[in-house]
Amino acid sequence: MTGSKKTVAKAGAKAGAKRRGRPCKPRPLAASPHLDAFLDMLTAERGAAVNTRLAYERDLADLGRWLAQRSVALEAAGTEDLRAYLAVQSKDGAPRTVARRLSAMRQFYRFLLSEGRRTDDPASPLDSPKQGRPLPKILTEAEVGAMLSTAEARGGPEGLRLVALLEVLYATGLRVSELVGLPMTAIMRDGRGLLVRGKGGKERMVPLSDPALAALAGYIPFRGHFIPPSAGAGGEAGHSPFLFPSRISAEGHLTRQRFAQLLKQLAIDAGIDPEKVSPHVLRHAFATHLLDHGADLRSVQKMLGHADIATTQIYTHVVTERLKRVMHDHHPLARRKVEEASEG
């Protein structure tokens, strides 16, 4: 076999090997030498994960290819170039995707400015796309009642603990991490509320409902069932500072993951779609049901531990949407319009 034939045969063998193996994922081409420097900075100085680096590389390489069609280099783009690119992206892509690409652009051109590669930042005047905020999932009052009834029917220490967890969560709207990590000292001296340490170490007082108080009173005598036995104490329960201790958790208390699992199983037993149920959904239900029954927004904000009332206002949208549906389904004028439309 001649040299040229051997070369062809080797190339064919390599190509066949590539075809037989797992196809290589094409790596996006950097549209500028400055892009590589920017990506290296993300990894070295900011500790960006591999996936984060790849996401920035894909987004900026896509921008570079689009600009190249307009005979503009990536590092030389102007504000109007970037605005035109985003306009095209907005027609075809989701607002979240456009926002992510804008974020990549802003960081890249800010990097060029800081490195002295540009004297301006063309991305700074660009506005972020408006993203519709999804309404939180909630459970109806009947669904919460069904879950509580199902938990009460279980009995025993496990059932009593689950009822206490549900009643406290539904009465207070605590974050799941706040709930499972409650210390015994969180119960206020008069026994009517909890002193909760939330985000940023901020403390807030949250009142307990009568059903929650009754559930805690029924559970606490059996709390020792969940505390690991103390060494040399004849198998008796040791000491735990937590309201909801755990024998197996490294944290010493019931974990968020385990509580979520318990809720999923409880939902199944209660005949409720488990995909609808999570600790956070119960927090949403607490806030929405309070507003349904006339609570003011500021009070709900304080109990939820929101720093900004704007975060709490999402629940007013949930209530408004529900009222719209009630009006549409039950108001006589709305029913008449539906009937007239069907007759026409």
XYZ file of C-alpha atoms in Angstrom:
344
model
C 0.000 0.000 0.000
C 1.393 3.384 -0.955
C 1.886 6.216 1.502
C -1.076 8.190 0.201
C -3.356 5.154 0.432
C -2.169 4.470 3.981
C -3.001 8.059 4.929
C -6.480 7.749 3.433
C -7.029 4.428 5.205
C -5.971 5.901 8.563
C -8.240 8.887 8.078
C -11.114 6.552 7.170
C -10.462 4.424 10.242
C -10.467 7.491 12.492
C -13.675 8.762 10.931
C -15.259 5.328 11.394
C -14.152 5.270 15.026
C -15.755 8.668 15.613
C -18.964 7.495 13.968
C -19.031 4.351 16.099
C -18.333 6.239 19.317
C -20.366 8.925 21.036
C -20.514 12.022 18.819
C -18.531 14.951 20.155
C -20.566 17.977 21.146
C -19.416 20.947 19.062
C -17.807 23.660 21.126
C -18.995 27.188 20.327
C -16.356 29.187 18.539
C -15.151 32.317 20.280
C -16.024 35.310 18.117
C -13.211 37.424 19.570
C -9.885 36.887 21.353
C -11.333 39.100 24.095
C -14.102 36.565 24.610
C -11.583 33.914 25.624
C -9.992 36.366 28.074
C -13.430 37.157 29.515
C -14.271 33.467 29.931
C -10.919 32.801 31.595
C -11.626 35.667 34.010
C -15.017 34.116 34.893
C -13.316 30.857 35.818
C -10.204 32.196 37.528
C -11.504 35.233 39.405
C -15.187 34.473 39.963
C -14.991 30.705 40.253
C -17.717 30.200 37.639
C -18.850 26.610 37.141
C -18.173 24.840 33.840
C -21.841 25.030 32.831
C -21.925 28.758 33.582
C -18.863 29.363 31.438
C -20.353 27.333 28.584
C -23.642 29.241 28.804
C -21.837 32.599 28.537
C -19.727 31.264 25.689
C -22.772 30.058 23.739
C -24.685 33.309 24.213
C -21.798 35.586 23.307
C -20.686 33.418 20.378
C -24.243 33.610 19.024
C -24.116 37.395 19.342
C -20.717 37.414 17.604
C -22.045 35.417 14.650
C -25.042 37.733 14.298
C -22.823 40.821 14.412
C -20.442 39.304 11.844
C -23.327 39.235 9.365
C -23.495 42.999 9.811
C -19.706 43.310 9.438
C -19.330 44.340 13.096
C -16.771 42.780 15.447
C -18.051 41.549 18.795
C -15.812 43.899 20.786
C -16.761 46.884 18.584
C -20.568 46.612 18.774
C -22.581 49.721 19.582
C -25.738 50.098 21.626
C -27.972 50.105 18.533
C -26.333 46.898 17.278
C -27.057 45.186 20.577
C -30.591 46.576 20.702
C -31.284 45.230 17.203
C -29.948 41.801 18.208
C -32.176 41.688 21.290
C -35.185 42.717 19.200
C -34.613 39.683 16.971
C -34.169 37.450 20.015
C -37.375 38.761 21.591
C -39.415 37.683 18.563
C -38.266 34.081 18.759
C -37.147 33.499 22.339
C -38.678 33.483 25.806
C -38.178 36.597 27.973
C -36.075 34.554 30.410
C -33.690 33.530 27.616
C -33.410 37.103 26.336
C -32.710 38.317 29.882
C -29.947 35.729 30.273
C -28.303 36.822 27.000
C -28.528 40.454 28.013
C -26.831 39.596 31.304
C -23.975 37.905 29.407
C -23.609 40.961 27.157
C -23.524 43.359 30.091
C -20.818 41.424 31.880
C -18.711 41.032 28.721
C -18.744 44.728 27.791
C -18.205 45.728 31.407
C -15.121 43.505 31.341
C -13.851 45.192 28.163
C -14.358 48.587 29.794
C -12.484 47.573 32.955
C -9.621 46.147 30.859
C -9.285 49.368 28.843
C -10.384 47.671 25.623
C -13.279 50.107 25.303
C -14.008 53.583 26.582
C -17.753 52.982 26.918
C -20.225 50.238 27.832
C -22.713 49.771 24.964
C -24.896 47.396 26.980
C -25.559 49.735 29.908
C -28.455 51.676 28.261
C -30.336 48.489 27.358
C -33.533 47.671 29.250
C -34.224 44.203 30.594
C -37.203 42.402 29.021
C -40.356 42.324 31.123
C -40.944 38.878 32.546
C -44.391 37.899 33.685
C -44.166 36.642 37.224
C -45.891 33.261 37.556
C -48.620 33.093 40.167
C -47.771 30.778 43.075
C -49.398 27.372 43.292
C -51.836 26.990 46.142
C -54.136 24.411 47.687
C -57.807 25.020 48.409
C -59.018 25.131 51.996
C -60.802 21.818 51.371
C -57.558 20.198 50.206
C -55.662 21.412 53.260
C -58.507 20.109 55.441
C -58.341 16.701 53.714
C -54.603 16.453 54.360
C -55.037 17.338 58.013
C -57.834 14.783 58.456
C -55.716 12.095 56.802
C -52.747 12.887 59.057
C -54.952 12.835 62.183
C -56.251 9.385 61.237
C -52.745 7.933 61.343
C -52.244 8.324 65.073
C -49.087 7.315 66.915
C -45.968 9.488 67.277
C -45.476 9.772 63.489
C -49.048 10.890 62.902
C -48.996 13.332 65.819
C -45.754 14.889 64.560
C -47.131 15.239 61.038
C -50.305 16.922 62.309
C -48.190 19.331 64.380
C -45.975 20.145 61.390
C -48.989 20.775 59.154
C -50.914 22.848 61.667
C -47.901 25.010 62.554
C -47.003 25.537 58.888
C -50.574 26.367 57.878
C -51.003 28.659 60.895
C -47.763 30.596 60.431
C -46.605 30.321 56.811
C -43.036 29.613 57.936
C -40.372 28.784 55.401
C -39.685 25.063 55.506
C -36.129 25.636 56.774
C -37.537 27.780 59.582
C -40.139 25.151 60.476
C -37.964 22.046 60.668
C -35.176 23.915 62.452
C -37.357 25.448 65.174
C -35.718 25.191 68.616
C -37.860 24.426 71.672
C -37.046 27.936 72.864
C -38.956 29.342 69.889
C -42.219 28.706 71.737
C -43.007 31.958 73.534
C -43.531 31.974 77.302
C -47.261 32.456 77.047
C -47.368 29.557 74.574
C -49.461 31.553 72.110
C -46.852 32.124 69.429
C -43.389 31.499 68.053
C -40.266 33.633 67.965
C -38.781 32.805 64.571
C -35.302 33.635 63.321
C -35.579 34.120 59.571
C -33.398 35.307 56.708
C -30.502 37.521 57.691
C -30.935 36.509 61.333
C -34.012 38.736 61.670
C -36.469 37.686 64.362
C -40.232 37.950 64.090
C -43.129 36.935 66.316
C -45.765 34.729 64.708
C -49.048 33.868 66.471
C -50.278 30.291 66.643
C -53.863 29.276 65.947
C -55.837 27.194 68.437
C -55.616 24.083 66.192
C -51.833 24.548 65.988
C -51.564 24.893 69.757
C -53.666 21.768 70.253
C -51.543 19.854 67.726
C -48.319 20.845 69.521
C -49.791 19.891 72.878
C -50.641 16.455 71.484
C -47.224 15.964 69.872
C -44.744 17.229 72.488
C -45.278 14.330 74.980
C -44.165 11.979 72.157
C -41.270 14.164 70.981
C -38.754 11.886 72.745
C -39.625 9.157 70.246
C -37.607 11.090 67.645
C -34.578 11.856 69.841
C -31.571 9.484 69.679
C -31.018 7.541 72.907
C -28.485 9.037 75.259
C -25.257 7.080 75.824
C -25.332 5.182 79.103
C -28.909 6.154 79.877
C -30.445 2.717 79.477
C -31.812 3.466 76.032
C -33.745 6.518 77.209
C -34.072 9.479 74.886
C -31.286 11.990 75.122
C -31.516 15.740 74.834
C -32.304 17.721 71.696
C -32.766 21.476 71.389
C -35.128 21.076 68.409
C -38.899 21.037 68.391
C -38.867 18.441 65.608
C -35.764 16.313 66.325
C -34.576 13.377 64.246
C -32.798 10.165 65.164
C -30.926 9.904 61.858
C -30.453 13.430 60.513
C -26.952 14.882 60.681
C -28.518 18.273 61.465
C -30.254 16.797 64.512
C -33.718 17.776 63.269
C -36.164 16.684 60.601
C -34.777 17.627 57.189
C -36.570 19.661 54.545
C -36.288 16.763 52.117
C -37.859 14.274 54.526
C -40.723 16.630 55.337
C -41.378 17.116 51.618
C -41.482 13.326 51.180
C -43.957 13.001 54.043
C -46.188 15.625 52.453
C -46.135 13.873 49.061
C -47.206 10.581 50.627
C -49.860 12.319 52.696
C -51.245 13.966 49.549
C -51.514 10.562 47.846
C -53.309 9.118 50.886
C -55.689 12.110 50.871
C -56.489 11.697 47.178
C -54.656 14.855 46.106
C -52.207 15.115 43.227
C -48.783 14.956 44.957
C -47.317 17.243 42.284
C -49.461 20.043 43.725
C -48.104 19.642 47.238
C -44.898 20.899 48.843
C -43.994 22.810 52.012
C -43.757 26.016 49.970
C -47.217 25.460 48.476
C -48.619 25.291 52.010
C -46.868 28.585 52.761
C -48.596 30.043 49.692
C -51.918 28.594 50.861
C -51.488 30.213 54.284
C -50.987 33.671 52.773
C -53.719 33.377 50.159
C -56.334 32.017 52.548
C -55.558 34.786 55.048
C -56.148 37.431 52.381
C -59.298 35.586 51.281
C -60.656 36.028 54.790
C -59.871 39.730 55.023
C -56.357 39.936 56.497
C -54.427 43.062 55.545
C -51.319 42.809 53.392
C -48.947 44.321 55.995
C -49.869 41.681 58.575
C -49.313 38.886 56.085
C -45.975 40.444 55.116
C -44.802 40.432 58.744
C -45.853 36.843 59.342
C -44.168 35.625 56.154
C -40.996 37.526 57.006
C -40.843 39.387 53.683
C -38.490 42.374 53.771
C -40.355 44.084 50.923
C -44.138 44.243 50.670
C -43.814 43.951 46.886
C -42.939 40.276 47.434
C -46.162 39.770 49.375
C -48.295 41.518 46.761
C -48.105 38.486 44.465
C -50.766 36.910 46.699
C -53.184 39.733 45.979
C -52.949 38.763 42.304
C -53.887 35.189 43.226
C -56.921 36.404 45.160
C -57.883 38.758 42.309
C -57.712 35.955 39.768
C -59.884 33.754 41.959
C -62.432 36.539 42.391
C -62.537 37.017 38.629
C -63.330 33.334 38.168
C -66.025 33.471 40.842
C -67.598 36.517 39.182
C -67.446 34.880 35.773
C -68.969 31.614 36.997
C -71.599 32.880 39.424
C -72.586 36.497 38.707
C -76.047 36.575 37.040
C -74.970 39.100 34.384
C -71.974 36.967 33.466
C -74.189 33.868 33.215
C -76.670 35.766 31.043
C -73.910 36.807 28.623
C -72.728 33.198 28.367
C -76.274 32.038 27.663
C -76.811 34.720 25.044
C -73.530 33.816 23.357
C -74.481 30.135 23.259
C -77.927 30.940 21.832
C -76.392 33.194 19.168
